[in-house]
PDB file of C-alpha atoms in Angstrom:
ATOM      1  CA  PRO A  19     121.314  78.902  99.662  1.00 79.00           C
ATOM      2  CA  PRO A  20     120.325  76.836 102.709  1.00 86.00           C
ATOM      3  CA  ARG A  21     116.713  76.697 103.856  1.00 89.00           C
ATOM      4  CA  GLY A  22     115.809  79.686 106.021  1.00 92.00           C
ATOM      5  CA  CYS A  23     118.554  81.859 104.570  1.00 92.00           C
ATOM      6  CA  PRO A  24     117.445  85.523 104.307  1.00 92.00           C
ATOM      7  CA  ARG A  25     116.925  86.647 100.723  1.00 90.00           C
ATOM      8  CA  GLU A  26     117.335  90.327 101.528  1.00 92.00           C
ATOM      9  CA  LEU A  27     120.063  91.417 103.917  1.00 92.00           C
ATOM     10  CA  ARG A  28     118.631  94.425 105.723  1.00 91.00           C
ATOM     11  CA  THR A  29     120.100  94.031 109.213  1.00 92.00           C
ATOM     12  CA  VAL A  30     123.296  92.788 110.808  1.00 94.00           C
ATOM     13  CA  GLY A  31     121.164  89.901 112.078  1.00 95.00           C
ATOM     14  CA  ASP A  32     120.261  88.965 108.492  1.00 95.00           C
ATOM     15  CA  HIS A  33     123.957  88.894 107.599  1.00 96.00           C
ATOM     16  CA  LEU A  34     124.773  86.788 110.649  1.00 97.00           C
ATOM     17  CA  LYS A  35     122.013  84.302 109.891  1.00 97.00           C
ATOM     18  CA  LYS A  36     123.060  83.943 106.259  1.00 97.00           C
ATOM     19  CA  VAL A  37     126.725  83.372 107.087  1.00 97.00           C
ATOM     20  CA  ARG A  38     125.814  81.014 109.942  1.00 97.00           C
ATOM     21  CA  LEU A  39     123.615  78.891 107.693  1.00 97.00           C
ATOM     22  CA  LEU A  40     126.121  78.902 104.834  1.00 96.00           C
ATOM     23  CA  ARG A  41     128.766  77.621 107.248  1.00 96.00           C
ATOM     24  CA  GLY A  42     126.406  74.993 108.647  1.00 96.00           C
ATOM     25  CA  LEU A  43     126.589  76.401 112.162  1.00 97.00           C
ATOM     26  CA  ILE A  44     123.921  76.331 114.828  1.00 97.00           C
ATOM     27  CA  ARG A  45     123.125  79.384 116.945  1.00 97.00           C
ATOM     28  CA  ARG A  46     125.078  78.029 119.907  1.00 98.00           C
ATOM     29  CA  GLU A  47     128.265  77.806 117.833  1.00 98.00           C
ATOM     30  CA  THR A  48     127.776  81.320 116.509  1.00 98.00           C
ATOM     31  CA  ALA A  49     127.098  82.607 120.015  1.00 98.00           C
ATOM     32  CA  GLU A  50     130.306  81.016 121.295  1.00 98.00           C
ATOM     33  CA  ALA A  51     132.312  82.543 118.452  1.00 97.00           C
ATOM     34  CA  LEU A  52     130.906  85.999 119.231  1.00 97.00           C
ATOM     35  CA  GLY A  53     130.952  85.751 123.029  1.00 97.00           C
ATOM     36  CA  VAL A  54     127.203  86.182 123.482  1.00 97.00           C
ATOM     37  CA  SER A  55     124.240  83.961 124.383  1.00 98.00           C
ATOM     38  CA  GLU A  56     122.144  81.901 121.989  1.00 98.00           C
ATOM     39  CA  GLU A  57     119.223  84.129 122.917  1.00 98.00           C
ATOM     40  CA  THR A  58     121.185  87.175 121.791  1.00 97.00           C
ATOM     41  CA  ILE A  59     121.897  85.580 118.410  1.00 98.00           C
ATOM     42  CA  GLU A  60     118.200  84.743 118.048  1.00 97.00           C
ATOM     43  CA  SER A  61     117.237  88.300 118.960  1.00 97.00           C
ATOM     44  CA  TRP A  62     119.629  89.730 116.358  1.00 96.00           C
ATOM     45  CA  GLU A  63     118.559  87.264 113.662  1.00 96.00           C
ATOM     46  CA  THR A  64     114.858  87.900 114.214  1.00 95.00           C
ATOM     47  CA  GLY A  65     115.313  91.680 114.253  1.00 92.00           C
ATOM     48  CA  LYS A  66     114.160  92.155 117.839  1.00 95.00           C
ATOM     49  CA  THR A  67     117.398  93.939 118.682  1.00 93.00           C
ATOM     50  CA  ALA A  68     120.540  95.112 116.914  1.00 91.00           C
ATOM     51  CA  PRO A  69     124.076  94.377 118.132  1.00 93.00           C
ATOM     52  CA  ARG A  70     125.794  96.995 120.268  1.00 91.00           C
ATOM     53  CA  ALA A  71     128.687  98.900 118.755  1.00 89.00           C
ATOM     54  CA  SER A  72     131.043  97.147 121.173  1.00 92.00           C
ATOM     55  CA  ARG A  73     130.369  93.872 119.302  1.00 94.00           C
ATOM     56  CA  ARG A  74     131.188  95.322 115.891  1.00 94.00           C
ATOM     57  CA  GLU A  75     134.810  94.193 115.592  1.00 95.00           C
ATOM     58  CA  ARG A  76     134.010  90.593 116.538  1.00 96.00           C
ATOM     59  CA  ILE A  77     131.021  90.436 114.192  1.00 97.00           C
ATOM     60  CA  VAL A  78     132.991  91.874 111.255  1.00 96.00           C
ATOM     61  CA  CYS A  79     135.711  89.309 111.932  1.00 97.00           C
ATOM     62  CA  PHE A  80     133.128  86.492 112.062  1.00 97.00           C
ATOM     63  CA  LEU A  81     131.406  87.620 108.851  1.00 97.00           C
ATOM     64  CA  GLY A  82     134.599  88.472 106.999  1.00 96.00           C
ATOM     65  CA  TYR A  83     133.135  91.829 105.950  1.00 95.00           C
ATOM     66  CA  ASP A  84     131.353  94.878 107.378  1.00 93.00           C
ATOM     67  CA  PRO A  85     127.596  94.575 106.763  1.00 91.00           C
ATOM     68  CA  GLY A  86     126.918  98.311 106.944  1.00 84.00           C
ATOM     69  CA  ASP A  87     123.900  99.617 108.900  1.00 73.00           C
ATOM     70  CA  TRP A  88     124.506  98.706 112.558  1.00 78.00           C
ATOM     71  CA  THR A  89     121.368 100.368 113.884  1.00 73.00           C
ATOM     72  CA  ALA A  90     118.780  98.509 111.825  1.00 68.00           C
ATOM     73  CA  SER A  91     116.411  96.159 113.604  1.00 65.00           C
ATOM     74  CA  SER A  92     112.762  95.300 113.152  1.00 59.00           C
ATOM     75  CA  ALA A  93     111.884  96.469 116.649  1.00 55.00           C
ATOM     76  CA  PRO A  94     111.308 100.161 117.324  1.00 49.00           C
ATOM     77  CA  GLY A  95     113.815 101.526 119.804  1.00 45.00           C
ATOM     78  CA  ALA A  96     115.853  98.309 119.896  1.00 44.00           C
TER      79      ALA A  96
END
């Protein structure tokens, strides 16, 4: 796996980061594909926030699978 790739996939952000790195994409490219800002991608990947349910379909399409727990983030109340 590429450097920085999460070993354990606990959040949607972990899944996004892993797929992004495996595809050789930068955050900006991922943000464009999902219709959000780079800052949003960073926030999801670092566990500060979790994606809203309204983003689910686009994220599943980007990943190619449904990662499961959509509420998990590292931040309380995120």
